[in-house]
Short mmCIF file of C-alpha atoms in Angstrom, two decimals:
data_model
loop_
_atom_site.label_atom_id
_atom_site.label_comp_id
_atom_site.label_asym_id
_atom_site.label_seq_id
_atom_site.Cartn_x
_atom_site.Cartn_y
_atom_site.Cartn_z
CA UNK Z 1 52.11 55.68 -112.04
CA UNK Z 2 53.84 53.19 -110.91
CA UNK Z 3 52.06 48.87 -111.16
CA UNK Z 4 53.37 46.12 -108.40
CA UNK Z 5 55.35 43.82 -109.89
CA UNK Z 6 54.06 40.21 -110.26
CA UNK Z 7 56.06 36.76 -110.87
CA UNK Z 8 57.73 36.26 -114.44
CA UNK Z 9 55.57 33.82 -116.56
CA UNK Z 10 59.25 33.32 -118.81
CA UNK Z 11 60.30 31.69 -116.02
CA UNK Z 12 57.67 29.21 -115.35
CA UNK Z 13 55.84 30.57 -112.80
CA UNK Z 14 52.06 31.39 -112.94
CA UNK Z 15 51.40 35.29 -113.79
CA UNK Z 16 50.10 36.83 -110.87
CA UNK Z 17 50.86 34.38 -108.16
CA UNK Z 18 54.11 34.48 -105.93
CA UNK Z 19 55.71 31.34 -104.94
CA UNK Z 20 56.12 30.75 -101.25
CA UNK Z 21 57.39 28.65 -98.69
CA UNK Z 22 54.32 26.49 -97.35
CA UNK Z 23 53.15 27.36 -94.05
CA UNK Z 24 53.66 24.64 -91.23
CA UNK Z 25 52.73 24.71 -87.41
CA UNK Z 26 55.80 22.26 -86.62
CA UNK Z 27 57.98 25.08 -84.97
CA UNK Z 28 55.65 26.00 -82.72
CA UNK Z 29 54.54 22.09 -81.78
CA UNK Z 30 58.27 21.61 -81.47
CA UNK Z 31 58.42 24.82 -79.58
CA UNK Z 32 55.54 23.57 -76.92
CA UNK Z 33 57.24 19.86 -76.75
CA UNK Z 34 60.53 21.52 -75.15
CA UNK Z 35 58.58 23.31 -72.94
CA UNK Z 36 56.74 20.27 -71.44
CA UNK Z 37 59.82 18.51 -71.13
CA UNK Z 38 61.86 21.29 -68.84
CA UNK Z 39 58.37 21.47 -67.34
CA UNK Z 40 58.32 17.92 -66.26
CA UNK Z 41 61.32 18.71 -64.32
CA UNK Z 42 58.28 19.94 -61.38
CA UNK Z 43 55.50 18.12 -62.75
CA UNK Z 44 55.05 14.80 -63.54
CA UNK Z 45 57.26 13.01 -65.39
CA UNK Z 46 54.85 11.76 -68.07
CA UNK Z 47 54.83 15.83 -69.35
CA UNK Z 48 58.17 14.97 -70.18
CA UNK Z 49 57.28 12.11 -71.99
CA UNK Z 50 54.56 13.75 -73.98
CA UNK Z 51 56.95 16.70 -74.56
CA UNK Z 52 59.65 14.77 -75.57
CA UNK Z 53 57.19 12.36 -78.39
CA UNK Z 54 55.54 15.89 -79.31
CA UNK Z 55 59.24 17.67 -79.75
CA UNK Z 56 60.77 14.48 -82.32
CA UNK Z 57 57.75 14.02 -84.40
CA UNK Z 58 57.55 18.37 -84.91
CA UNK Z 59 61.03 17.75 -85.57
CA UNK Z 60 60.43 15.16 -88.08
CA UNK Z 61 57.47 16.94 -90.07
CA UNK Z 62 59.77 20.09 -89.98
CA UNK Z 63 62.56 18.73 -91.93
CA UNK Z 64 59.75 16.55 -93.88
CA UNK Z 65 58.71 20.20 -95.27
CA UNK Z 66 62.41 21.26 -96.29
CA UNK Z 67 64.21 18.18 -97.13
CA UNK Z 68 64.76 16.64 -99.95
CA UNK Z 69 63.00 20.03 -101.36
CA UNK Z 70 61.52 22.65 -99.65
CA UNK Z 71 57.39 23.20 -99.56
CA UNK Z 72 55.86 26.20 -101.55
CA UNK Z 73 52.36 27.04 -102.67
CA UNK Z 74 51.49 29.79 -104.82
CA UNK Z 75 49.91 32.53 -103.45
CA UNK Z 76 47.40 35.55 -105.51
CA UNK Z 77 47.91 38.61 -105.80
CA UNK Z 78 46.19 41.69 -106.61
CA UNK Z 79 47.61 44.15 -109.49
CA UNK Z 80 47.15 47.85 -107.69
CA UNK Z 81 47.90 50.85 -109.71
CA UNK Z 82 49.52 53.55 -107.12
CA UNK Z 83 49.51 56.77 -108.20
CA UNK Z 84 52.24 59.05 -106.42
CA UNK Z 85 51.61 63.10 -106.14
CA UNK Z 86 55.25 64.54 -104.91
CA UNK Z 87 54.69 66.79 -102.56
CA UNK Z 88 57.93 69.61 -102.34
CA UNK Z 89 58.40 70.82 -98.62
CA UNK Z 90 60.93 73.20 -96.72
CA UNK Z 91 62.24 70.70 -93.90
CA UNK Z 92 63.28 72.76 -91.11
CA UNK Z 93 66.98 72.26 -89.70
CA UNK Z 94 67.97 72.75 -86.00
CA UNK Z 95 70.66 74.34 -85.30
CA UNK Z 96 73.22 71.75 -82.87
CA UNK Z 97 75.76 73.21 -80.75
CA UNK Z 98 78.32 71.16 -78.64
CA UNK Z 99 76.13 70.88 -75.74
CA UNK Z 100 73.93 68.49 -77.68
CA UNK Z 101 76.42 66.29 -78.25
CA UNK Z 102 75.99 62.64 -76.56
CA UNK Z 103 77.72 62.59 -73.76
CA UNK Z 104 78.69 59.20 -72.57
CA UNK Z 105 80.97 57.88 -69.66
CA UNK Z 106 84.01 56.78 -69.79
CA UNK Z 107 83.80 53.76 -68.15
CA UNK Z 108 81.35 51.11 -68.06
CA UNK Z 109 80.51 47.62 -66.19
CA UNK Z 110 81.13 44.45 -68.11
CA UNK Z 111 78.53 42.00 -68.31
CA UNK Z 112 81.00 39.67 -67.48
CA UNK Z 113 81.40 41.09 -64.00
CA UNK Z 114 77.49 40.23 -63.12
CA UNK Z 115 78.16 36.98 -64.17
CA UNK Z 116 81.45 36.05 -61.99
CA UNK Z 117 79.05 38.00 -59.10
CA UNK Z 118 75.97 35.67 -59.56
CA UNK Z 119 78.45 32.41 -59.77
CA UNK Z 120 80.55 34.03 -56.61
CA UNK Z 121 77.34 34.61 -54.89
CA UNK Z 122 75.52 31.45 -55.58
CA UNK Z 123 78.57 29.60 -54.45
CA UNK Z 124 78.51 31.78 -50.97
CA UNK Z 125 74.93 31.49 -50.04
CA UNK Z 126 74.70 27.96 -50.20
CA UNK Z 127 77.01 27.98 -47.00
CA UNK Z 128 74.33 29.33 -44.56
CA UNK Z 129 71.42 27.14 -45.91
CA UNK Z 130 73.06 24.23 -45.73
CA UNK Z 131 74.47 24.88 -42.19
CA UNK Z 132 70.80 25.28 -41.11
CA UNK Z 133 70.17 22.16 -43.21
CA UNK Z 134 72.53 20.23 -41.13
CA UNK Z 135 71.65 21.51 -37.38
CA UNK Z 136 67.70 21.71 -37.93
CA UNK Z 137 67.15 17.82 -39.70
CA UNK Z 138 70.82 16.75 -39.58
CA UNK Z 139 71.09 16.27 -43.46
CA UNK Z 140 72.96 18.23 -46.33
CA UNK Z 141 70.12 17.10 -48.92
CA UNK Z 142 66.95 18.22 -47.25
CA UNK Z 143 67.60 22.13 -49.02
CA UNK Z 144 68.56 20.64 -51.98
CA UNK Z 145 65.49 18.44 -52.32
CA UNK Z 146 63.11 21.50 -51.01
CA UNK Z 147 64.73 23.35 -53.09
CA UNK Z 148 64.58 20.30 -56.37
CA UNK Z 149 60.70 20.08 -56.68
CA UNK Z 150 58.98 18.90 -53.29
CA UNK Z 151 55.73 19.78 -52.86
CA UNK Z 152 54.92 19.27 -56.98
CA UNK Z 153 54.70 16.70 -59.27
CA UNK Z 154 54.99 13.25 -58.10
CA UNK Z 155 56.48 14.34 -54.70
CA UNK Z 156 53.01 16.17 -53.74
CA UNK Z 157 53.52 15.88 -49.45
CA UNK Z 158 56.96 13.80 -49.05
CA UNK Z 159 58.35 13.41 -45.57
CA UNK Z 160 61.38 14.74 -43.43
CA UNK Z 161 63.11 11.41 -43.73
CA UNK Z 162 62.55 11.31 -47.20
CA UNK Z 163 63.33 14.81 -47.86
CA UNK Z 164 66.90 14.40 -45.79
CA UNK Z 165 67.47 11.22 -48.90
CA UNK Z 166 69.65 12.22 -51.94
CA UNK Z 167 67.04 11.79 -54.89
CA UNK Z 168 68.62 12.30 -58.24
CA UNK Z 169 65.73 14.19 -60.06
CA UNK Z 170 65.50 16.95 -57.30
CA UNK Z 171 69.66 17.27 -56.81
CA UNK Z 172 69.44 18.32 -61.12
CA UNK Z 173 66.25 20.46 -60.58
CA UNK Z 174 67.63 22.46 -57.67
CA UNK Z 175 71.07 23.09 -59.35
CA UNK Z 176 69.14 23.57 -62.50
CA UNK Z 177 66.67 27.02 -60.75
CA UNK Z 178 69.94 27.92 -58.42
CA UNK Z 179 72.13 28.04 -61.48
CA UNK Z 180 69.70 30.12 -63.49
CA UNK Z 181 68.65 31.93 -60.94
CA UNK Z 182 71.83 33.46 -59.56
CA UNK Z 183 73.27 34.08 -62.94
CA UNK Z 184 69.87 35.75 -63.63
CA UNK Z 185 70.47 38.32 -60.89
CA UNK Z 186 74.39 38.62 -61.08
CA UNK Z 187 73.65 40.11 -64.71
CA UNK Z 188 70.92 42.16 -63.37
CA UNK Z 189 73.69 43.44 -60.37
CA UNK Z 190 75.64 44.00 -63.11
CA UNK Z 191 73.13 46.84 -65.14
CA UNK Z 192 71.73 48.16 -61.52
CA UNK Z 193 74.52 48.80 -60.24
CA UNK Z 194 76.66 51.29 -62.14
CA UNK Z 195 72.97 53.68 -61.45
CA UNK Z 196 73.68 53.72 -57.86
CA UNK Z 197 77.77 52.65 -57.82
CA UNK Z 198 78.14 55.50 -54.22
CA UNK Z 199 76.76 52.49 -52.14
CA UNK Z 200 76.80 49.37 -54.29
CA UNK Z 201 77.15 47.40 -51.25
CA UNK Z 202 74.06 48.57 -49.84
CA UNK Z 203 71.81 48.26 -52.73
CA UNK Z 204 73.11 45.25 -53.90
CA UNK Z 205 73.58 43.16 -50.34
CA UNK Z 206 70.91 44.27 -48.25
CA UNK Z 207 67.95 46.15 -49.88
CA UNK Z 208 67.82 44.20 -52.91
CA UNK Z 209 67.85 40.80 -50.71
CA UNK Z 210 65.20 42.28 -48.05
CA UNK Z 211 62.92 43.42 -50.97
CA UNK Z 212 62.78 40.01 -53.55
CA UNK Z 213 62.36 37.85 -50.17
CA UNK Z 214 59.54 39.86 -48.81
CA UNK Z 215 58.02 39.62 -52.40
CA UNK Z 216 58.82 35.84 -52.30
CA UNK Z 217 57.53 35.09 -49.21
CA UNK Z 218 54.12 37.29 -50.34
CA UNK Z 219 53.43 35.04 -53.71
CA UNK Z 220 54.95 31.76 -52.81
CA UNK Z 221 52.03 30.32 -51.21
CA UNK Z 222 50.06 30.51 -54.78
CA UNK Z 223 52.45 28.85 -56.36
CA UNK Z 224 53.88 26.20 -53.70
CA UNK Z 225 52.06 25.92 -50.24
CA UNK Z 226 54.37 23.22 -49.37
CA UNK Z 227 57.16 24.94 -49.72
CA UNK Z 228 55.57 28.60 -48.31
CA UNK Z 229 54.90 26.46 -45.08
CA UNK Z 230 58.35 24.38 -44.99
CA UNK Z 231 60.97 27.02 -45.35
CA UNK Z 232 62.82 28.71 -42.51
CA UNK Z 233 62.23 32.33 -43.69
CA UNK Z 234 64.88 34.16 -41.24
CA UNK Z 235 67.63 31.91 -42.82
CA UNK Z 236 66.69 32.17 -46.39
CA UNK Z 237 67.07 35.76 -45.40
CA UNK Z 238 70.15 35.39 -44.72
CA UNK Z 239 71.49 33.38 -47.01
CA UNK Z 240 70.00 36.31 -49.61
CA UNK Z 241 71.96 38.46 -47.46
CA UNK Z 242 75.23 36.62 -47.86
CA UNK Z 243 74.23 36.28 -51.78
CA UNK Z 244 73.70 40.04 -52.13
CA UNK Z 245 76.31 40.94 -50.35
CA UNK Z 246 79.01 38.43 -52.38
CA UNK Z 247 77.93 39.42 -55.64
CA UNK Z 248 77.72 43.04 -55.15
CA UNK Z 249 81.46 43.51 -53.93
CA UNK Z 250 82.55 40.99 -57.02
CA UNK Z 251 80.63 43.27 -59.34
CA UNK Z 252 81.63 46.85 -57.90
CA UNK Z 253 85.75 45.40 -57.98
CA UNK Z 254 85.70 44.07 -61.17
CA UNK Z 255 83.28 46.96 -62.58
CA UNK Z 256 85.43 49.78 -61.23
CA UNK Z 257 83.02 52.10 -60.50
CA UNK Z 258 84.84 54.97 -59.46
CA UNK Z 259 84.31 57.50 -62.56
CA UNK Z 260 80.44 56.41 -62.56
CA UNK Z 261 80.03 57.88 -59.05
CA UNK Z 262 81.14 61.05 -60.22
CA UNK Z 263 78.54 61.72 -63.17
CA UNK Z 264 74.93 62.51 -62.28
CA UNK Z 265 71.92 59.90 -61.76
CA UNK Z 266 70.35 60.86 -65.44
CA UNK Z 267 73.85 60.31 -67.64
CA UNK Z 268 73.95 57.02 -65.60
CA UNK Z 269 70.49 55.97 -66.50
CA UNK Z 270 71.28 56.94 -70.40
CA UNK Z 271 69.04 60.08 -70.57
CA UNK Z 272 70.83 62.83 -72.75
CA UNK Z 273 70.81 65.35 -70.52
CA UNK Z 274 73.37 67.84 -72.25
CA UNK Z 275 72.64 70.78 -69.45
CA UNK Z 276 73.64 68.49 -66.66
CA UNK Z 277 76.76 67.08 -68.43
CA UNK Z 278 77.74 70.98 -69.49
CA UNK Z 279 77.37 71.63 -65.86
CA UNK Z 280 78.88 68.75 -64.17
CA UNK Z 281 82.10 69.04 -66.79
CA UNK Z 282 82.20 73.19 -65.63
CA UNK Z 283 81.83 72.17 -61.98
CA UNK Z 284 85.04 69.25 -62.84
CA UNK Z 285 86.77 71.84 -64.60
CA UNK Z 286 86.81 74.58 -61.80
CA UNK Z 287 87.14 71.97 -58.86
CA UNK Z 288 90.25 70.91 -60.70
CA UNK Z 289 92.14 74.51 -61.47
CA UNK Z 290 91.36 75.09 -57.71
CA UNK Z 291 93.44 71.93 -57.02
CA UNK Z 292 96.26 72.82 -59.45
CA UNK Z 293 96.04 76.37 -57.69
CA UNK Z 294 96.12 75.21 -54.41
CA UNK Z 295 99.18 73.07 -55.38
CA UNK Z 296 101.30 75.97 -56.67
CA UNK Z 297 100.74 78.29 -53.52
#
């Protein structure tokens, strides 16, 4: 029998009651402020005013509850009585051979090798847009401002001649979704893939590219009409191309891949598959005495 402990009245606390911390809904207002203000980034920039005034007064009430003493409040609790009936059972034991040992490679990709791919292959497919930038409306900033936010906000139907003008908020919004963006996906190259590392190139420069525009082009006119209508959809193809194909041969040289290849698709995902491993290291084993025997004769 066994009776839940409650607070010590000795040491001036009120028998049973526990003392603690108050509750406050300041990290979560604080929470929602920040959120506003990277939102006003597309929107209008009074969000980011109300974010910012929302964000330094949750701030303020925070500390207010912590500093120069922290907020409690007692809080009830109920005395149970548990009563505990041990119960004596045989636990069976499996036998575990060697074959159910993990079995993990010997080599595997870096996460810092999807993140040098995503910077090499942001860098690379900025090339081809802005070369269509340049011959289709003769200006290097109309991709960065369709790109930075037009179409939203306070830029709701802006024109080519403004578009092809350097505006400060849309140069910082447009490095701000290509920087995050392309380090998004290098990472992603980077876990993908070591699962398929026979034709990394493939996967990573054309298939992948070819399958997130299509899904782009399918969902962007919900989100942004003005940009769904405005962009040249075989270039940004291509410059996904370019991006795909950048990134994936930075990942695959730095990730030396060359061991993956060799073990089967379900040790590469992470299942434990002991039978396949047992296999695959009998199938190594005899492929390598017939090489050693083919070099003595």
């Amino acid at each position: 029998m066994t009776e839940i402990p409650h607070s010590d009245p000795g040491a001036g606390a009120t028998p049973g009651v526990v003392h603690l911390p108050a509750p406050t809904a300041f990290p979560f207002l604080m929470a929602l402020g920040l959120v506003l203000v990277f939102a006003s980034l597309v929107m209008s920039p009074w969000i980011g005013v109300l974010g910012g005034v929302l964000a330094v007064v949750s701030i303020a009430g925070w500390f207010r509850n912590v500093l120069p003493r922290e907020a409690h409040e007692d809080v009830p609790v109920a005395i149970e009585i548990m009563h505990y009936v041990p119960m004596h059972e045989k636990v069976s034991r499996i036998e575990v051979s060697e074959r159910h040992r993990a079995q993990l490679p010997l080599e595997t990709l870096p996460i810092s090798s999807g993140i040098y791919g995503g910077i090499a292959g942001g860098i690379a497919m900025v090339i081809p847009a802005e070369i269509y930038g340049i011959l289709r409306f003769h200006s290097v900033w109309y991709i960065v401002n369709l790109l930075g936010g037009a179409g939203v906000g306070d830029w709701i139907n802006p024109t080519v001649a403004e578009m092809s003008q350097f505006r400060l908020s849309a140069f910082v919004t447009a490095n701000i979704i290509q920087g995050a963006t392309t380090l998004l996906v290098g990472v992603l190259y980077g876990a993908l893939l070591p699962v398929w590392p026979k034709r990394p190139i493939l996967l990573g420069g054309i298939i992948a590219p070819v399958l997130w525009t299509g899904l782009l082009h399918s969902v962007l006119g919900l989100v942004n009409p003005f940009l769904q209508n405005r962009i040249d959809w075989p270039s940004f193809a291509l410059s996904q191309v370019v991006f795909g194909l950048v990134a994936g041969y930075v990942v695959t040289r730095l990730g030396k891949l060359k061991r993956l290849a060799q073990l089967p698709l379900a040790v590469r995902l992470g299942v434990e598959t002991p039978g396949l491993m047992h296999e695959h290291g009998e199938h190594q084993s005899g492929h390598e005495s017939g090489q050693k025997g083919d070099g003595k004769e």
